[in-house]
mmCIF file of C-alpha atoms in Angstrom:
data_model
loop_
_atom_site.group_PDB
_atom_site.id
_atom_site.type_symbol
_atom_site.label_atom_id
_atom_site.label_comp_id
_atom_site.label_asym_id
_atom_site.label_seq_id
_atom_site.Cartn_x
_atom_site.Cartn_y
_atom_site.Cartn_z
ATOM 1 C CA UNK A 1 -10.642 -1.873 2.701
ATOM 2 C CA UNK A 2 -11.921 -5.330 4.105
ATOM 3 C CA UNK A 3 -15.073 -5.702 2.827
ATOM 4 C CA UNK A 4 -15.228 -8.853 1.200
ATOM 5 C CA UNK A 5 -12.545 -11.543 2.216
ATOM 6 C CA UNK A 6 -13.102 -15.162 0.116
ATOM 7 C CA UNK A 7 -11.775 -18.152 2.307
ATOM 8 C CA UNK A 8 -10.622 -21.271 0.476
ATOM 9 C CA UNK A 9 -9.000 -24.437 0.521
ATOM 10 C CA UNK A 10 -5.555 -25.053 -0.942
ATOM 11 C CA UNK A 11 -5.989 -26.422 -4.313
ATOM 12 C CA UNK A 12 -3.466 -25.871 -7.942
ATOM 13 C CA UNK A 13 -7.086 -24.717 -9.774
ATOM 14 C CA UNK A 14 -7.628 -22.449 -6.319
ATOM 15 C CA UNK A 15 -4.705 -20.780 -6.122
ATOM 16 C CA UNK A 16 -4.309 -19.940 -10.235
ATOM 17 C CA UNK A 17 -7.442 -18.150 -10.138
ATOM 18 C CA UNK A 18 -8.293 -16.710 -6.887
ATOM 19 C CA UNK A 19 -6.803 -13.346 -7.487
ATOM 20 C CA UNK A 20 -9.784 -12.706 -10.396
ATOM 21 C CA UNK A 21 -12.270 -12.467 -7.724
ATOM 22 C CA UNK A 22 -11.964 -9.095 -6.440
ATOM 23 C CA UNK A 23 -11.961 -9.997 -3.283
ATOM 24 C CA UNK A 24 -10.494 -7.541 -1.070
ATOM 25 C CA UNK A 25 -8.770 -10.433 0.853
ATOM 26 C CA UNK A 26 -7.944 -13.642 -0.111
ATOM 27 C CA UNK A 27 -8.114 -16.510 2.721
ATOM 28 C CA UNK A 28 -6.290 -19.452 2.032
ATOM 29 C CA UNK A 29 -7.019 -22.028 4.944
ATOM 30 C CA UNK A 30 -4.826 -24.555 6.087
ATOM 31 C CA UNK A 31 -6.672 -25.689 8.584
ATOM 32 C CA UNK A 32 -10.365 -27.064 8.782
ATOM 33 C CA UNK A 33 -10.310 -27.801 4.994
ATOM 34 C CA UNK A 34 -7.295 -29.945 4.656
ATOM 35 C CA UNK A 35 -7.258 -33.092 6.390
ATOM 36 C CA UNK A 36 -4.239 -34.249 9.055
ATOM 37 C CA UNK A 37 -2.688 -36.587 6.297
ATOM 38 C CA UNK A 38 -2.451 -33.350 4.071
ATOM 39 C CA UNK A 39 -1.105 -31.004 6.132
ATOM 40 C CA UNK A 40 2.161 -31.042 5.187
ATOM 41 C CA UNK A 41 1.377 -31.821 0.993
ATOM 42 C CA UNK A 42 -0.475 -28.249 1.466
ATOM 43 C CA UNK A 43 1.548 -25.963 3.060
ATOM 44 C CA UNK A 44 3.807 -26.892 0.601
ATOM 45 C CA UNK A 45 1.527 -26.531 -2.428
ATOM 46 C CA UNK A 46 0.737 -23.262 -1.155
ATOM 47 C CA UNK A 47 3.995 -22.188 -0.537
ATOM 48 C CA UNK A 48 5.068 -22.910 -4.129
ATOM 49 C CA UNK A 49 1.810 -20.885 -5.204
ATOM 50 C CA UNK A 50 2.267 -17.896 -3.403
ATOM 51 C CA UNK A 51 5.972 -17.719 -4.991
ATOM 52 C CA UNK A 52 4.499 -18.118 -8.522
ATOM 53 C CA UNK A 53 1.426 -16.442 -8.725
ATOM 54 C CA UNK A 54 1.213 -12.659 -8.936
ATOM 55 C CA UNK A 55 -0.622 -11.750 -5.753
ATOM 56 C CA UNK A 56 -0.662 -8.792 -4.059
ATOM 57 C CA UNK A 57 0.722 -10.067 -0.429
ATOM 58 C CA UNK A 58 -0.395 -7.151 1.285
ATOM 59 C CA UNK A 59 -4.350 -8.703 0.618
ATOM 60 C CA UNK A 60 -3.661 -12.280 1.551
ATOM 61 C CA UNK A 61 -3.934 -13.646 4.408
ATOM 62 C CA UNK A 62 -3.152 -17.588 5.401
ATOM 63 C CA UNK A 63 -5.564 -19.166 8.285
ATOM 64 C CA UNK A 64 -2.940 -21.781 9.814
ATOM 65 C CA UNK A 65 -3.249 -24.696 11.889
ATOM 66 C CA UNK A 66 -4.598 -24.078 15.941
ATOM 67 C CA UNK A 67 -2.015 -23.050 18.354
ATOM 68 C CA UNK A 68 -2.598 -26.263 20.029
ATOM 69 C CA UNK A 69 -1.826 -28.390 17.134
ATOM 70 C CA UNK A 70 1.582 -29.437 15.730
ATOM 71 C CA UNK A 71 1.665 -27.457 12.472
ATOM 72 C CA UNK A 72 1.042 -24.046 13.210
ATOM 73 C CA UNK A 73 4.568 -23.054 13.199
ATOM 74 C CA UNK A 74 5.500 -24.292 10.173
ATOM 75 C CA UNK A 75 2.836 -22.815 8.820
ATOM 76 C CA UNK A 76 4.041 -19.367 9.706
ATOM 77 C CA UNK A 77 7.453 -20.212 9.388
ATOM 78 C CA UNK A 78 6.993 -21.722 5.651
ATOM 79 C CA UNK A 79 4.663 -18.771 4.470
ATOM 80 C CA UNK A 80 6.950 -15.850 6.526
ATOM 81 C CA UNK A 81 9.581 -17.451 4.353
ATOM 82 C CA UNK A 82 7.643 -16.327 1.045
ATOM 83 C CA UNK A 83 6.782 -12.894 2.002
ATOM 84 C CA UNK A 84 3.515 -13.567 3.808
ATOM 85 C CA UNK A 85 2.642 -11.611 6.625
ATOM 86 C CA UNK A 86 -0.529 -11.754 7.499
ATOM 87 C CA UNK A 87 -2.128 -14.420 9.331
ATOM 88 C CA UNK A 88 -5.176 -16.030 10.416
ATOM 89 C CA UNK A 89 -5.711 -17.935 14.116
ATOM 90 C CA UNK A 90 -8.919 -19.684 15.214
ATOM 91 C CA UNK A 91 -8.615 -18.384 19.198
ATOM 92 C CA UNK A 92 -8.411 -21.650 21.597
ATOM 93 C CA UNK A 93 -7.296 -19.770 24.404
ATOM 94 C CA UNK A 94 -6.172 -15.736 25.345
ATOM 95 C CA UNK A 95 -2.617 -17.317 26.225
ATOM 96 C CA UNK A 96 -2.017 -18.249 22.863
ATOM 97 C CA UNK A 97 -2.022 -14.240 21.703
ATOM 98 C CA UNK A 98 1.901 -14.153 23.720
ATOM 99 C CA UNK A 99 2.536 -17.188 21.975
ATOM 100 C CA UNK A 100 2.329 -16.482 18.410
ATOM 101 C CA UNK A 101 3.454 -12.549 19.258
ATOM 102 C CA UNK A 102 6.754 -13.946 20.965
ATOM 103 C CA UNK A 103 6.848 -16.922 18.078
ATOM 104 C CA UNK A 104 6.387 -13.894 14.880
ATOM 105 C CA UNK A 105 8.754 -11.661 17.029
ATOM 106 C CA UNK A 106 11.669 -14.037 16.845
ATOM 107 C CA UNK A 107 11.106 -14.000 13.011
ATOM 108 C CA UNK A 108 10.852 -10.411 12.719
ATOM 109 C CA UNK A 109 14.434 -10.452 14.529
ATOM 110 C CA UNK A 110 15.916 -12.531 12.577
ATOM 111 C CA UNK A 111 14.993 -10.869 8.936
ATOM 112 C CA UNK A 112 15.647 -7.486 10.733
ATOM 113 C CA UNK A 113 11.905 -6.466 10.313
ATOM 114 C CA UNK A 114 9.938 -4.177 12.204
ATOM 115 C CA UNK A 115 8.283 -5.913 15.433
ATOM 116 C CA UNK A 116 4.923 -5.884 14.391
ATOM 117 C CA UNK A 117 4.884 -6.046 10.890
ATOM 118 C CA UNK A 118 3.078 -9.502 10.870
ATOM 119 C CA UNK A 119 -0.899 -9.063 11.750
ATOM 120 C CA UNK A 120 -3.557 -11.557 12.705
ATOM 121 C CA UNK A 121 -7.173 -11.888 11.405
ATOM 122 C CA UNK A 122 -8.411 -13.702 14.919
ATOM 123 C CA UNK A 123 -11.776 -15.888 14.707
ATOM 124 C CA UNK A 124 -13.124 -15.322 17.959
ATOM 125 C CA UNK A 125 -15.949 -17.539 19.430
ATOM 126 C CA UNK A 126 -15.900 -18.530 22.651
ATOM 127 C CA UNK A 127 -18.083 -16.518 24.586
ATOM 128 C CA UNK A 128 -15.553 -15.870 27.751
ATOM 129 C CA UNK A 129 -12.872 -14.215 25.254
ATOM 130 C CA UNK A 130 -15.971 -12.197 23.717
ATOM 131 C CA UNK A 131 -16.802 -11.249 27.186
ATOM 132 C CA UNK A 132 -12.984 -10.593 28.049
ATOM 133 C CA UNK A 133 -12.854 -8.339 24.338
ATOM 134 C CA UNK A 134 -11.306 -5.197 25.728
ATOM 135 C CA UNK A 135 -8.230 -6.571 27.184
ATOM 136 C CA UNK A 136 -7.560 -8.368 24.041
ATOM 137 C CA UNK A 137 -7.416 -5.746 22.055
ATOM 138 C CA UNK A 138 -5.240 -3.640 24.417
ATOM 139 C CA UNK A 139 -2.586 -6.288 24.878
ATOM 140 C CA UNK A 140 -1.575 -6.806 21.336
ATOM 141 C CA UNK A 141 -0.531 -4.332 18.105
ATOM 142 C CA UNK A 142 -0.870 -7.250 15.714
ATOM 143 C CA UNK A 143 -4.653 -7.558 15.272
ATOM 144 C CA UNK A 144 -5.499 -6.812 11.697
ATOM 145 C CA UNK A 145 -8.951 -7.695 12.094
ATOM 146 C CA UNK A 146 -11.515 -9.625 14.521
ATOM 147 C CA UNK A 147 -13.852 -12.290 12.991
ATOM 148 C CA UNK A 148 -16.840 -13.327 14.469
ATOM 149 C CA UNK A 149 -17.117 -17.302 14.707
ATOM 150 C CA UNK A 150 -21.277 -17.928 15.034
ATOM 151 C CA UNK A 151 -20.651 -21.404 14.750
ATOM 152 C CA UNK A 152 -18.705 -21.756 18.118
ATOM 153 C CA UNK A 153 -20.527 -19.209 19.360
ATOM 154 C CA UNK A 154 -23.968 -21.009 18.894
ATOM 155 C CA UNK A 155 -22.430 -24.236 20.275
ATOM 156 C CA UNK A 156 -21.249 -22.518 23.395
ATOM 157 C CA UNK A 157 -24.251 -21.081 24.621
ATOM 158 C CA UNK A 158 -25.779 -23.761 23.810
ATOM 159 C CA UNK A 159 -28.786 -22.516 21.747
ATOM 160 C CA UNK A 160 -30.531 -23.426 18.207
ATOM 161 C CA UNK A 161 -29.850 -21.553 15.003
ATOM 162 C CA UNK A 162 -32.625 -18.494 14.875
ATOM 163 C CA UNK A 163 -33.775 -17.300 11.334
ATOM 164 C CA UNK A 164 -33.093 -14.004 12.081
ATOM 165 C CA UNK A 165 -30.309 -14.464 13.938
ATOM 166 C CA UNK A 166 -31.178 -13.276 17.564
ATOM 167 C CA UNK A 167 -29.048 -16.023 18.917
ATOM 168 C CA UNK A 168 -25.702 -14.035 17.694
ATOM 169 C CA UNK A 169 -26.955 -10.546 18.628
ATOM 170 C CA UNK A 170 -25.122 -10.362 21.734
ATOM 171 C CA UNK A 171 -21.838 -11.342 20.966
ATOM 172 C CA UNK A 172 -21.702 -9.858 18.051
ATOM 173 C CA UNK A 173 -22.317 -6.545 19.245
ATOM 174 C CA UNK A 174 -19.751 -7.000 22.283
ATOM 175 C CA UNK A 175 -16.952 -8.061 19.309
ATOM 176 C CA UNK A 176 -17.917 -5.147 17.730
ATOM 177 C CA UNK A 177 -17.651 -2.778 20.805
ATOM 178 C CA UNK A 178 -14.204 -4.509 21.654
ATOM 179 C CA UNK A 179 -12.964 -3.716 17.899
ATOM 180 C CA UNK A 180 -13.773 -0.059 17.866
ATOM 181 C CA UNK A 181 -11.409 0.315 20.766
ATOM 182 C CA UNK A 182 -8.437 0.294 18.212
ATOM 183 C CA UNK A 183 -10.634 1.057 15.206
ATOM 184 C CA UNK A 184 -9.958 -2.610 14.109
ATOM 185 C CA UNK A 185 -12.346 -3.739 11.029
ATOM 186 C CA UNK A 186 -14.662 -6.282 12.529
ATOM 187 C CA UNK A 187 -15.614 -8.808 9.691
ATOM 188 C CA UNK A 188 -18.596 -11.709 10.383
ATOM 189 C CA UNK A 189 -18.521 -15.287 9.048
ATOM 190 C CA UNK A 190 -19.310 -17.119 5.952
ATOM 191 C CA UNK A 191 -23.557 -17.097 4.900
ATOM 192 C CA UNK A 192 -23.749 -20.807 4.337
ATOM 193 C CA UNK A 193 -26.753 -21.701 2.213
ATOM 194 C CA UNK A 194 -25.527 -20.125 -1.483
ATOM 195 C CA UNK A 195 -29.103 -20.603 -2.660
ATOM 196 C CA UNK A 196 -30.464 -18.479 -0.722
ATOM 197 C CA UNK A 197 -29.433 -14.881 -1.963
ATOM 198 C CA UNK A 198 -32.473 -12.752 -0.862
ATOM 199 C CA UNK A 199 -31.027 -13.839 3.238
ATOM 200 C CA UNK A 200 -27.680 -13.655 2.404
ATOM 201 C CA UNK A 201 -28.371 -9.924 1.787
ATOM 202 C CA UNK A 202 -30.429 -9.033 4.480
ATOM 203 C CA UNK A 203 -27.620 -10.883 6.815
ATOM 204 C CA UNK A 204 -25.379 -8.784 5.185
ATOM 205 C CA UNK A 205 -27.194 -4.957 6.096
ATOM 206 C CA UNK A 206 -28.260 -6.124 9.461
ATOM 207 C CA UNK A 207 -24.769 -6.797 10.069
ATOM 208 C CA UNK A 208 -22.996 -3.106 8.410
ATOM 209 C CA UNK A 209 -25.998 -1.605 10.164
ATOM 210 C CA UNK A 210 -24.501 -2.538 13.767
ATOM 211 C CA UNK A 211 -21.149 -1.987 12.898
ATOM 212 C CA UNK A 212 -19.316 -4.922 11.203
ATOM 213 C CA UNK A 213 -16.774 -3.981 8.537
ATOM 214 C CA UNK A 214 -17.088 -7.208 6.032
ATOM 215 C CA UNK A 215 -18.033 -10.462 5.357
ATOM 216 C CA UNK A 216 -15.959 -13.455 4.595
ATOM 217 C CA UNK A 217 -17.301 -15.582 2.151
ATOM 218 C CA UNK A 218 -16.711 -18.895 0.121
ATOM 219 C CA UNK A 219 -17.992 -18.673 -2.783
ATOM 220 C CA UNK A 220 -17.006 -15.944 -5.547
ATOM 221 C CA UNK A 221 -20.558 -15.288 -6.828
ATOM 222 C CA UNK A 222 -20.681 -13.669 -3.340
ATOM 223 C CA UNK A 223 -17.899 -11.303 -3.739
ATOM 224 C CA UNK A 224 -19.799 -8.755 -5.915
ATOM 225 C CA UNK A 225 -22.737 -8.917 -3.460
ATOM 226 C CA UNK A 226 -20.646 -7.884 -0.108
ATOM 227 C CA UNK A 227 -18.606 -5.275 -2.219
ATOM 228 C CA UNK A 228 -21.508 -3.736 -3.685
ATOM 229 C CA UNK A 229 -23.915 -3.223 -0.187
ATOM 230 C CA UNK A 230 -20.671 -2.160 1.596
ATOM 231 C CA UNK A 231 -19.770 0.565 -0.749
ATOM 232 C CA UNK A 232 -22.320 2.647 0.235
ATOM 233 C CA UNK A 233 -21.459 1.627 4.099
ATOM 234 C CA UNK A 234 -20.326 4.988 6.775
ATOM 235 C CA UNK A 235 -16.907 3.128 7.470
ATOM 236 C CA UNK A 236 -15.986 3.425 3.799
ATOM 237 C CA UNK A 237 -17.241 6.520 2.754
ATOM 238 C CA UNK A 238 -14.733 8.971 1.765
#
């Protein structure tokens, strides 16, 4: 299941507790939440805590650096190196899919895995790789899961944040569509405002009630909340 995944920075306090949240998936991001002179410190810290905490690595997943940065492959390298094999990509560019499949390939070869064992979680945005959805999804076995990225999206297209969220309609629903060509879960972005738990929840239906898997989140008061509305959800009925 992917209904609730809780994204987080890299932090010792972080990565001792995170896996008491019941989260379905744990996020740990190395990329907007750690600054350029910490990159390295980081990946490192996280490396070590993935080797000495008792997580389940089949329900982590590790956002790394952009494709058009400098880090990303050590990120994968580094983590691939602890038994880490799921990944998350904020998606720049559609070029950047052969990249990182040709990149994990070479790994794969090397520890004489399966090719395709590694998966992506891709944050998808940008409304002409929205539009272009459908031959995403049919050029690549490694997608795990689509996220929807509202905040790119809204700065693309240029428009103000709506209450209700009529701004986002659109592309969510066309990430959606693209997703159920593969049955891929299709999880939306974090609710923001963690004072505000009567919206939170309504985001939350609106969104399982047009087809989206599961929520990422970053807090873990919000965990229980996602797991408990998308329990009762069609895609994870028995």
């Amino acid at each position: 299941m992917m209904r609730s995944l809780l994204i987080s920075s890299v932090t010792p306090k972080i990565l001792a507790n995170a896996h008491l949240y019941e989260a379905d998936y744990l996020i740990f991001d190395l990329d907007k939440t750690i600054s350029i002179e910490e990159k390295d410190s980081a990946r490192e810290l996280l490396v070590q805590g993935v080797k000495c905490m008792d997580y389940n690595l089949d329900n982590i997943i590790i956002n790394i650096n952009l494709i058009s940065s400098d880090y990303w492959k050590e990120d994968v390298k580094d983590l691939f190196a602890t038994g880490i094999r799921n990944f998350g990509i904020h998606l720049e560019e559609e070029k950047h899919i052969k990249e990182i499949d040709e990149f994990l390939k070479k790994l794969e070869n090397k520890f004489n895995m399966e090719e395709g064992s590694c998966k992506i979680l891709y944050s998808i945005g940008k409304p002409f790789l929205i539009m272009n959805i459908q031959n995403i999804i049919m050029n690549t076995d490694r997608i795990l899961a689509l996220s929807f990225n509202k905040g790119e999206f809204r700065e693309n297209i240029k428009v103000e944040k709506h209450k209700n969220n009529e701004d986002l309609s659109l592309g969510k629903k066309m990430l959606i569509m693209g997703a159920s060509l593969k049955d891929i879960y299709c999880i939306d972005s974090p609710f923001e405002d963690l004072s505000d738990e009567d919206n939170f929840i309504k985001e939350i239906k609106n969104n399982m009630n047009i087809g989206f898997n599961g929520k990422i989140c970053f807090h873990p008061s919000q965990v229980r909340i996602i797991n408990s509305i998308y329990k009762n959800s069609y895609y994870y009925k028995d």
